[in-house]
mmCIF file of C-alpha atoms in Angstrom:
data_model
loop_
_atom_site.group_PDB
_atom_site.id
_atom_site.type_symbol
_atom_site.label_atom_id
_atom_site.label_comp_id
_atom_site.label_asym_id
_atom_site.label_seq_id
_atom_site.Cartn_x
_atom_site.Cartn_y
_atom_site.Cartn_z
ATOM 1 C CA MET A 1 -34.402 -21.718 39.704
ATOM 2 C CA GLU A 2 -35.826 -18.286 39.007
ATOM 3 C CA ALA A 3 -39.468 -17.721 38.259
ATOM 4 C CA SER A 4 -41.371 -14.879 36.621
ATOM 5 C CA ILE A 5 -45.030 -14.685 37.565
ATOM 6 C CA GLU A 6 -47.354 -12.362 35.749
ATOM 7 C CA ALA A 7 -50.142 -11.528 38.162
ATOM 8 C CA LYS A 8 -51.693 -8.417 39.655
ATOM 9 C CA ALA A 9 -53.031 -8.113 43.156
ATOM 10 C CA ASP A 10 -56.258 -6.519 42.041
ATOM 11 C CA VAL A 11 -57.113 -9.133 39.415
ATOM 12 C CA TYR A 12 -59.144 -12.033 40.708
ATOM 13 C CA HIS A 13 -60.746 -13.626 37.678
ATOM 14 C CA SER A 14 -60.802 -17.304 36.803
ATOM 15 C CA ALA A 15 -59.042 -17.212 33.447
ATOM 16 C CA PRO A 16 -56.178 -19.735 33.357
ATOM 17 C CA ILE A 17 -52.690 -18.223 33.440
ATOM 18 C CA GLU A 18 -49.210 -19.527 32.778
ATOM 19 C CA VAL A 19 -46.180 -19.741 35.023
ATOM 20 C CA ALA A 20 -42.795 -19.689 33.320
ATOM 21 C CA CYS A 21 -39.932 -21.365 35.178
ATOM 22 C CA GLU A 22 -36.429 -20.797 33.838
ATOM 23 C CA SER A 23 -33.325 -22.830 34.577
ATOM 24 C CA ASP A 24 -29.945 -23.174 32.923
ATOM 25 C CA GLU A 25 -31.111 -26.047 30.777
ATOM 26 C CA GLN A 26 -34.811 -25.713 30.134
ATOM 27 C CA LEU A 27 -37.818 -23.474 30.027
ATOM 28 C CA VAL A 28 -40.958 -24.970 31.485
ATOM 29 C CA ILE A 29 -44.329 -23.359 30.893
ATOM 30 C CA GLU A 30 -47.370 -24.857 32.526
ATOM 31 C CA LYS A 31 -50.915 -23.910 33.456
ATOM 32 C CA HIS A 32 -51.442 -23.224 37.135
ATOM 33 C CA GLY A 33 -54.933 -22.379 38.275
ATOM 34 C CA THR A 34 -56.337 -18.886 38.449
ATOM 35 C CA GLN A 35 -54.803 -15.436 38.796
ATOM 36 C CA ARG A 36 -55.795 -15.413 42.451
ATOM 37 C CA ASP A 37 -54.040 -18.763 43.096
ATOM 38 C CA VAL A 38 -50.775 -17.505 41.657
ATOM 39 C CA HIS A 39 -51.034 -14.127 43.389
ATOM 40 C CA ASP A 40 -51.483 -15.846 46.758
ATOM 41 C CA MET A 41 -48.526 -18.131 46.093
ATOM 42 C CA ALA A 42 -46.358 -15.200 45.023
ATOM 43 C CA ARG A 43 -47.317 -13.261 48.142
ATOM 44 C CA MET A 44 -46.083 -16.186 50.251
ATOM 45 C CA GLY A 45 -42.862 -16.359 48.269
ATOM 46 C CA LYS A 46 -43.759 -19.688 46.698
ATOM 47 C CA VAL A 47 -44.259 -20.878 43.148
ATOM 48 C CA GLN A 48 -46.741 -23.511 42.030
ATOM 49 C CA LEU A 49 -45.003 -26.279 40.164
ATOM 50 C CA LEU A 50 -47.611 -28.971 39.624
ATOM 51 C CA ARG A 51 -46.608 -31.270 36.815
ATOM 52 C CA ARG A 52 -48.290 -34.250 35.243
ATOM 53 C CA TRP A 53 -45.772 -36.770 36.545
ATOM 54 C CA HIS A 54 -46.220 -35.690 40.180
ATOM 55 C CA GLY A 55 -49.542 -37.537 40.348
ATOM 56 C CA SER A 56 -47.971 -40.569 38.655
ATOM 57 C CA LEU A 57 -45.221 -40.724 41.287
ATOM 58 C CA ILE A 58 -47.799 -40.530 44.071
ATOM 59 C CA ALA A 59 -49.716 -43.413 42.478
ATOM 60 C CA ILE A 60 -46.529 -45.500 42.226
ATOM 61 C CA ALA A 61 -45.750 -44.756 45.890
ATOM 62 C CA LEU A 62 -49.219 -46.046 46.824
ATOM 63 C CA VAL A 63 -48.546 -49.229 44.826
ATOM 64 C CA PHE A 64 -45.339 -49.841 46.783
ATOM 65 C CA PHE A 65 -47.205 -49.145 50.017
ATOM 66 C CA SER A 66 -49.776 -51.782 49.053
ATOM 67 C CA LEU A 67 -46.944 -54.187 48.241
ATOM 68 C CA PHE A 68 -45.478 -53.613 51.714
ATOM 69 C CA LEU A 69 -48.840 -54.235 53.389
ATOM 70 C CA ASN A 70 -49.513 -57.456 51.464
ATOM 71 C CA THR A 71 -46.054 -58.983 51.948
ATOM 72 C CA VAL A 72 -44.116 -57.781 54.990
ATOM 73 C CA LEU A 73 -47.244 -57.030 57.037
ATOM 74 C CA ALA A 74 -49.408 -59.797 55.584
ATOM 75 C CA GLN A 75 -49.807 -61.536 58.958
ATOM 76 C CA ASN A 76 -51.100 -58.297 60.473
ATOM 77 C CA LEU A 77 -53.659 -57.505 57.782
ATOM 78 C CA PRO A 78 -56.719 -58.199 59.999
ATOM 79 C CA SER A 79 -55.508 -55.676 62.590
ATOM 80 C CA ILE A 80 -54.565 -53.163 59.896
ATOM 81 C CA GLU A 81 -57.979 -53.480 58.272
ATOM 82 C CA GLY A 82 -59.603 -52.846 61.656
ATOM 83 C CA VAL A 83 -57.571 -49.649 62.071
ATOM 84 C CA ILE A 84 -58.459 -48.567 58.536
ATOM 85 C CA LEU A 85 -62.159 -49.117 59.291
ATOM 86 C CA VAL A 86 -61.895 -46.786 62.300
ATOM 87 C CA LEU A 87 -59.998 -44.201 60.242
ATOM 88 C CA HIS A 88 -62.657 -44.541 57.554
ATOM 89 C CA PHE A 89 -65.358 -43.276 59.922
ATOM 90 C CA LEU A 90 -63.154 -40.749 61.717
ATOM 91 C CA GLY A 91 -62.010 -39.308 58.398
ATOM 92 C CA PHE A 92 -65.627 -38.983 57.311
ATOM 93 C CA ILE A 93 -66.361 -36.878 60.389
ATOM 94 C CA ALA A 94 -63.087 -34.935 60.287
ATOM 95 C CA ILE A 95 -63.672 -33.817 56.699
ATOM 96 C CA LEU A 96 -67.402 -33.138 56.695
ATOM 97 C CA VAL A 97 -67.907 -31.400 60.042
ATOM 98 C CA PRO A 98 -65.543 -28.480 59.209
ATOM 99 C CA LEU A 99 -67.322 -28.118 55.869
ATOM 100 C CA TRP A 100 -70.727 -28.059 57.566
ATOM 101 C CA VAL A 101 -69.570 -25.403 60.045
ATOM 102 C CA LEU A 102 -67.111 -23.209 58.135
ATOM 103 C CA ALA A 103 -67.717 -23.478 54.396
ATOM 104 C CA PRO A 104 -69.995 -21.022 52.567
ATOM 105 C CA LYS A 105 -73.133 -22.758 51.366
ATOM 106 C CA SER A 106 -74.977 -22.694 48.064
ATOM 107 C CA SER A 107 -78.756 -22.583 48.064
ATOM 108 C CA ALA A 108 -80.810 -25.752 47.807
ATOM 109 C CA ARG A 109 -82.244 -24.422 44.557
ATOM 110 C CA ASP A 110 -78.776 -24.216 42.987
ATOM 111 C CA VAL A 111 -77.785 -27.655 44.247
ATOM 112 C CA PHE A 112 -80.875 -29.613 43.188
ATOM 113 C CA THR A 113 -82.115 -27.733 40.130
ATOM 114 C CA THR A 114 -78.962 -26.559 38.333
ATOM 115 C CA PHE A 115 -77.536 -28.853 35.655
ATOM 116 C CA ASN A 116 -74.459 -28.218 33.548
ATOM 117 C CA ASP A 117 -74.028 -29.503 30.002
ATOM 118 C CA GLY A 118 -70.237 -29.324 30.059
ATOM 119 C CA GLY A 119 -69.879 -31.547 26.992
ATOM 120 C CA ASP A 120 -72.068 -29.325 24.797
ATOM 121 C CA TRP A 121 -74.481 -32.200 24.074
ATOM 122 C CA ARG A 122 -77.357 -29.723 23.656
ATOM 123 C CA SER A 123 -79.415 -31.961 25.891
ATOM 124 C CA THR A 124 -79.246 -31.809 29.665
ATOM 125 C CA GLY A 125 -80.778 -35.278 29.973
ATOM 126 C CA LEU A 126 -78.168 -36.831 27.681
ATOM 127 C CA ALA A 127 -75.363 -35.026 29.533
ATOM 128 C CA VAL A 128 -76.641 -36.427 32.840
ATOM 129 C CA LEU A 129 -76.831 -39.969 31.449
ATOM 130 C CA ILE A 130 -73.305 -39.785 30.016
ATOM 131 C CA GLY A 131 -72.142 -38.676 33.450
ATOM 132 C CA ILE A 132 -73.372 -41.966 34.911
ATOM 133 C CA LEU A 133 -69.778 -43.247 35.019
ATOM 134 C CA SER A 134 -68.854 -41.292 38.162
ATOM 135 C CA PRO A 135 -71.644 -42.581 40.442
ATOM 136 C CA GLN A 136 -71.183 -46.092 39.066
ATOM 137 C CA LEU A 137 -67.499 -46.097 39.960
ATOM 138 C CA SER A 138 -68.485 -45.199 43.525
ATOM 139 C CA LEU A 139 -70.723 -48.263 43.823
ATOM 140 C CA ILE A 140 -68.620 -50.827 41.922
ATOM 141 C CA GLY A 141 -66.546 -53.224 43.971
ATOM 142 C CA PRO A 142 -68.565 -54.940 46.744
ATOM 143 C CA ASP A 143 -68.264 -58.177 44.752
ATOM 144 C CA ALA A 144 -64.557 -58.168 45.648
ATOM 145 C CA ALA A 145 -65.589 -59.961 48.850
ATOM 146 C CA VAL A 146 -66.332 -63.035 46.718
ATOM 147 C CA HIS A 147 -62.583 -63.527 46.260
ATOM 148 C CA MET A 148 -62.354 -64.226 50.005
ATOM 149 C CA SER A 149 -64.934 -67.022 49.903
ATOM 150 C CA GLU A 150 -62.425 -69.799 50.459
ATOM 151 C CA GLU A 151 -61.188 -68.097 53.628
ATOM 152 C CA VAL A 152 -64.573 -67.299 55.187
ATOM 153 C CA ARG A 153 -66.652 -69.625 57.306
ATOM 154 C CA ASN A 154 -70.140 -70.285 56.002
ATOM 155 C CA ALA A 155 -69.303 -68.211 52.920
ATOM 156 C CA SER A 156 -72.649 -68.743 51.155
ATOM 157 C CA LYS A 157 -74.377 -66.851 53.969
ATOM 158 C CA THR A 158 -71.643 -64.450 55.102
ATOM 159 C CA ILE A 159 -70.380 -63.125 51.751
ATOM 160 C CA PRO A 160 -73.786 -61.917 50.423
ATOM 161 C CA ARG A 161 -74.442 -60.164 53.739
ATOM 162 C CA ILE A 162 -71.035 -58.468 53.552
ATOM 163 C CA MET A 163 -71.704 -57.332 49.983
ATOM 164 C CA LEU A 164 -75.095 -55.843 50.887
ATOM 165 C CA ALA A 165 -73.767 -54.211 54.069
ATOM 166 C CA THR A 166 -70.851 -52.692 52.138
ATOM 167 C CA MET A 167 -73.134 -51.293 49.474
ATOM 168 C CA LEU A 168 -75.673 -49.864 51.922
ATOM 169 C CA LEU A 169 -73.140 -48.424 54.386
ATOM 170 C CA ASN A 170 -70.739 -46.870 51.888
ATOM 171 C CA GLY A 171 -73.596 -45.822 49.634
ATOM 172 C CA ALA A 172 -75.227 -43.929 52.515
ATOM 173 C CA LEU A 173 -71.963 -42.298 53.601
ATOM 174 C CA GLY A 174 -71.114 -41.451 50.009
ATOM 175 C CA PHE A 175 -74.515 -39.843 49.467
ATOM 176 C CA ILE A 176 -74.053 -37.660 52.555
ATOM 177 C CA MET A 177 -70.597 -36.638 51.319
ATOM 178 C CA LEU A 178 -71.952 -35.917 47.828
ATOM 179 C CA ILE A 179 -74.707 -33.625 49.139
ATOM 180 C CA THR A 180 -72.198 -31.850 51.393
ATOM 181 C CA LEU A 181 -69.761 -31.199 48.555
ATOM 182 C CA CYS A 182 -72.550 -29.978 46.293
ATOM 183 C CA PHE A 183 -73.565 -27.399 48.917
ATOM 184 C CA CYS A 184 -69.986 -26.353 49.763
ATOM 185 C CA ILE A 185 -68.110 -26.531 46.452
ATOM 186 C CA GLY A 186 -69.006 -23.002 45.324
ATOM 187 C CA ASN A 187 -68.657 -22.009 41.669
ATOM 188 C CA LEU A 188 -67.946 -25.216 39.757
ATOM 189 C CA GLN A 189 -66.103 -23.551 36.872
ATOM 190 C CA ASP A 190 -63.719 -21.782 39.260
ATOM 191 C CA VAL A 191 -63.003 -25.093 40.976
ATOM 192 C CA LEU A 192 -62.300 -26.896 37.694
ATOM 193 C CA GLN A 193 -59.788 -24.217 36.684
ATOM 194 C CA THR A 194 -57.734 -24.371 39.882
ATOM 195 C CA ALA A 195 -54.445 -26.207 40.135
ATOM 196 C CA THR A 196 -55.925 -29.058 42.197
ATOM 197 C CA GLY A 197 -58.247 -30.325 39.478
ATOM 198 C CA TYR A 198 -55.997 -33.528 38.741
ATOM 199 C CA PRO A 199 -51.124 -67.109 35.953
ATOM 200 C CA PHE A 200 -49.240 -66.169 39.195
ATOM 201 C CA ILE A 201 -51.508 -67.434 41.954
ATOM 202 C CA GLN A 202 -49.504 -70.213 43.568
ATOM 203 C CA VAL A 203 -48.376 -69.797 47.165
ATOM 204 C CA ARG A 204 -44.675 -70.261 47.695
ATOM 205 C CA PRO A 205 -43.576 -72.897 50.242
ATOM 206 C CA GLY A 206 -43.123 -71.406 53.687
ATOM 207 C CA ARG A 207 -45.404 -68.452 52.951
ATOM 208 C CA ASP A 208 -49.130 -67.928 53.416
ATOM 209 C CA ILE A 209 -49.401 -65.323 50.668
ATOM 210 C CA PRO A 210 -49.406 -65.634 46.843
ATOM 211 C CA LEU A 211 -46.148 -63.670 46.519
ATOM 212 C CA ASN A 212 -45.854 -64.142 42.764
ATOM 213 C CA ALA A 213 -49.340 -62.736 42.221
ATOM 214 C CA ILE A 214 -48.627 -59.734 44.456
ATOM 215 C CA LEU A 215 -45.331 -58.975 42.704
ATOM 216 C CA ALA A 216 -46.877 -59.393 39.261
ATOM 217 C CA THR A 217 -49.730 -57.047 40.226
ATOM 218 C CA THR A 218 -47.201 -54.500 41.515
ATOM 219 C CA VAL A 219 -45.117 -54.608 38.327
ATOM 220 C CA PHE A 220 -48.112 -54.334 35.994
ATOM 221 C CA SER A 221 -49.631 -51.509 38.054
ATOM 222 C CA ILE A 222 -46.401 -49.519 37.859
ATOM 223 C CA LEU A 223 -46.138 -50.164 34.116
ATOM 224 C CA LEU A 224 -49.692 -48.919 33.571
ATOM 225 C CA ILE A 225 -49.088 -45.829 35.701
ATOM 226 C CA SER A 226 -45.869 -45.141 33.794
ATOM 227 C CA ILE A 227 -47.925 -44.646 30.626
ATOM 228 C CA SER A 228 -49.133 -41.342 32.100
ATOM 229 C CA PHE A 229 -45.571 -39.993 31.958
ATOM 230 C CA GLY A 230 -45.860 -39.946 28.180
ATOM 231 C CA SER A 231 -49.567 -39.489 27.536
ATOM 232 C CA THR A 232 -52.433 -38.938 29.943
ATOM 233 C CA ILE A 233 -54.845 -39.602 27.071
ATOM 234 C CA ALA A 234 -53.515 -43.134 26.544
ATOM 235 C CA PHE A 235 -53.561 -43.763 30.293
ATOM 236 C CA ASN A 236 -57.179 -42.595 30.628
ATOM 237 C CA GLN A 237 -58.236 -44.823 27.725
ATOM 238 C CA LEU A 238 -56.715 -47.892 29.382
ATOM 239 C CA THR A 239 -58.290 -47.147 32.757
ATOM 240 C CA ALA A 240 -61.666 -46.634 31.059
ATOM 241 C CA LEU A 241 -61.275 -50.133 29.662
ATOM 242 C CA GLY A 242 -61.359 -51.481 33.211
ATOM 243 C CA THR A 243 -64.830 -50.090 33.868
ATOM 244 C CA VAL A 244 -66.172 -51.481 30.594
ATOM 245 C CA ALA A 245 -64.663 -54.890 31.403
ATOM 246 C CA LEU A 246 -66.180 -54.890 34.898
ATOM 247 C CA LEU A 247 -69.650 -54.134 33.595
ATOM 248 C CA SER A 248 -69.340 -56.855 30.958
ATOM 249 C CA SER A 249 -68.311 -59.400 33.617
ATOM 250 C CA TYR A 250 -71.399 -58.481 35.664
ATOM 251 C CA MET A 251 -73.564 -58.868 32.568
ATOM 252 C CA VAL A 252 -72.178 -62.362 31.909
ATOM 253 C CA SER A 253 -72.727 -63.642 35.458
ATOM 254 C CA ILE A 254 -76.174 -62.090 35.899
ATOM 255 C CA GLY A 255 -77.200 -63.135 32.385
ATOM 256 C CA CYS A 256 -76.257 -66.754 33.108
ATOM 257 C CA MET A 257 -78.330 -66.757 36.290
ATOM 258 C CA ALA A 258 -81.299 -65.259 34.456
ATOM 259 C CA MET A 259 -80.989 -67.844 31.672
ATOM 260 C CA LEU A 260 -80.988 -70.712 34.163
ATOM 261 C CA ARG A 261 -84.102 -69.334 35.820
ATOM 262 C CA ILE A 262 -85.865 -68.796 32.494
ATOM 263 C CA LYS A 263 -85.133 -72.369 31.415
ATOM 264 C CA GLY A 264 -86.274 -73.675 34.790
ATOM 265 C CA ARG A 265 -82.985 -75.387 35.569
ATOM 266 C CA PRO A 266 -82.184 -76.046 39.232
ATOM 267 C CA LEU A 267 -79.676 -73.750 40.926
ATOM 268 C CA LEU A 268 -77.076 -74.822 43.452
ATOM 269 C CA ARG A 269 -78.309 -74.881 47.026
ATOM 270 C CA CYS A 270 -77.492 -71.686 48.929
ATOM 271 C CA HIS A 271 -78.326 -69.818 52.120
ATOM 272 C CA PHE A 272 -78.950 -66.535 50.328
ATOM 273 C CA SER A 273 -81.634 -66.374 47.677
ATOM 274 C CA LEU A 274 -83.759 -63.692 46.021
ATOM 275 C CA GLY A 275 -86.626 -66.146 45.982
ATOM 276 C CA ARG A 276 -89.465 -65.526 43.547
ATOM 277 C CA TYR A 277 -88.099 -62.055 42.820
ATOM 278 C CA GLY A 278 -84.806 -63.471 41.567
ATOM 279 C CA LEU A 279 -85.645 -63.479 37.869
ATOM 280 C CA VAL A 280 -87.137 -59.960 37.974
ATOM 281 C CA VAL A 281 -84.072 -58.594 39.771
ATOM 282 C CA ASN A 282 -81.732 -60.369 37.336
ATOM 283 C CA ILE A 283 -83.507 -58.988 34.274
ATOM 284 C CA LEU A 284 -83.670 -55.426 35.630
ATOM 285 C CA ALA A 285 -80.003 -55.562 36.633
ATOM 286 C CA PHE A 286 -78.989 -56.907 33.221
ATOM 287 C CA LEU A 287 -80.925 -54.190 31.374
ATOM 288 C CA PHE A 288 -79.430 -51.472 33.565
ATOM 289 C CA LEU A 289 -75.922 -52.822 32.957
ATOM 290 C CA MET A 290 -76.512 -52.870 29.208
ATOM 291 C CA PHE A 291 -77.697 -49.266 29.319
ATOM 292 C CA SER A 292 -74.719 -48.225 31.456
ATOM 293 C CA PHE A 293 -72.325 -50.084 29.158
ATOM 294 C CA VAL A 294 -73.538 -48.017 26.210
ATOM 295 C CA MET A 295 -73.482 -44.680 28.039
ATOM 296 C CA ILE A 296 -69.930 -44.967 29.407
ATOM 297 C CA CYS A 297 -68.643 -45.596 25.890
ATOM 298 C CA PHE A 298 -69.744 -42.113 24.823
ATOM 299 C CA PRO A 299 -67.017 -39.454 24.437
ATOM 300 C CA PRO A 300 -66.900 -36.746 27.133
ATOM 301 C CA ALA A 301 -68.104 -34.043 24.721
ATOM 302 C CA ARG A 302 -69.896 -33.668 21.404
ATOM 303 C CA ASP A 303 -67.742 -33.660 18.227
ATOM 304 C CA PRO A 304 -64.623 -35.107 19.923
ATOM 305 C CA THR A 305 -61.143 -34.925 18.453
ATOM 306 C CA LEU A 306 -58.883 -37.937 18.060
ATOM 307 C CA GLN A 307 -57.311 -37.033 21.381
ATOM 308 C CA SER A 308 -60.547 -36.573 23.343
ATOM 309 C CA MET A 309 -62.433 -39.496 21.796
ATOM 310 C CA ASN A 310 -63.402 -42.335 24.120
ATOM 311 C CA TRP A 311 -61.663 -45.348 22.551
ATOM 312 C CA SER A 312 -62.521 -47.785 25.353
ATOM 313 C CA ILE A 313 -65.046 -49.731 23.258
ATOM 314 C CA VAL A 314 -62.452 -50.180 20.493
ATOM 315 C CA ILE A 315 -59.849 -51.464 22.948
ATOM 316 C CA PHE A 316 -62.433 -53.674 24.643
ATOM 317 C CA SER A 317 -63.482 -55.171 21.299
ATOM 318 C CA GLY A 318 -59.847 -55.896 20.446
ATOM 319 C CA VAL A 319 -59.210 -57.608 23.780
ATOM 320 C CA LEU A 320 -62.457 -59.559 23.419
ATOM 321 C CA ALA A 321 -61.488 -60.724 19.918
ATOM 322 C CA LEU A 322 -58.048 -61.856 21.051
ATOM 323 C CA SER A 323 -59.540 -63.648 24.063
ATOM 324 C CA TRP A 324 -62.088 -65.418 21.868
ATOM 325 C CA CYS A 325 -59.377 -66.566 19.466
ATOM 326 C CA TYR A 326 -57.298 -67.842 22.378
ATOM 327 C CA TYR A 327 -60.275 -69.729 23.778
ATOM 328 C CA LEU A 328 -61.084 -71.384 20.461
ATOM 329 C CA ALA A 329 -57.467 -72.279 19.769
ATOM 330 C CA THR A 330 -56.370 -73.757 23.071
ATOM 331 C CA ALA A 331 -58.131 -72.624 26.256
ATOM 332 C CA ARG A 332 -61.347 -74.582 25.653
ATOM 333 C CA HIS A 333 -59.320 -77.810 25.687
ATOM 334 C CA LYS A 334 -57.687 -77.011 29.053
ATOM 335 C CA TYR A 335 -60.095 -74.873 31.063
ATOM 336 C CA VAL A 336 -62.144 -76.608 33.768
ATOM 337 C CA GLY A 337 -65.013 -74.499 35.070
ATOM 338 C CA PRO A 338 -65.422 -74.065 38.842
ATOM 339 C CA VAL A 339 -68.830 -75.775 38.840
ATOM 340 C CA ARG A 340 -67.157 -79.072 37.962
ATOM 341 C CA LEU A 341 -65.058 -78.768 41.095
ATOM 342 C CA VAL A 342 -68.017 -78.183 43.417
ATOM 343 C CA LYS A 343 -68.774 -81.176 45.562
ATOM 344 C CA ARG A 344 -72.488 -81.766 45.432
ATOM 345 C CA VAL A 345 -73.971 -82.648 48.814
ATOM 346 C CA GLU A 346 -77.122 -84.665 48.437
#
């Protein structure tokens, strides 16, 4: 494959350029970072060939790696998780310390007082609120520990402590990393223009893992990732649906707890309780989730096109309508809520 790269050694601006790659059968033209990026690659005798499907293949490889961990190495998961915990802290140090020592630093004034309205909302405050999705994604997920309740001793005491410890520990580490990147990232626009800006639950006899669920998750994950081969816009819309669905599930659970407290109904006995502050915390959390739900449904920029529009609320409404129809038609006659299965200890 021969490549023609139009770049000059004395031109180091951040305007995007194109790399044309010719072969006997096709001509591929793609965007590849800045003039300086391509000049450096050409000087080393290399050509940047970053394509959309490269990231998709990496994601699929990670799915297969997860499949391997949860099937072949399932019996060794506790040891593997311990190793990952150590790597988690070591990686934190290995990445941040070189940045602290070697990277050029921006001033504190630039970091804490400069705001960028990249979506042309004509309001810095609105732009900041619409950007709430990124920090929320960093803090969503500690409730995943609830799925391990049946396998944890004294779950009503242990699981809440794990959730709080996860939030506080990773939140603190994430905040340190965020401040570090803000000081060391340099010119944001230059960075954005570089090439790097990119019912099966039964356990089979003889196994201690829900193999069908793992395989089904693997297949569906690969199918979802495969959408990005054809359209990154469609893929991003489907992934955005996941965040909207998560927030709605939190609103339902917290709203039910708040309703029980408002009506004065007794709650199940537990080792972890918010006490007299429970209702206040529930109401504040519910209001914040409602606000976040609205903000993440905004498009990324003002006056969006059909391609850049955020369609997650439309997809969510469609899924919700289908689910409601299914519940009314058949599910309400078959579904048995978990509370009915709880053995009350007097």
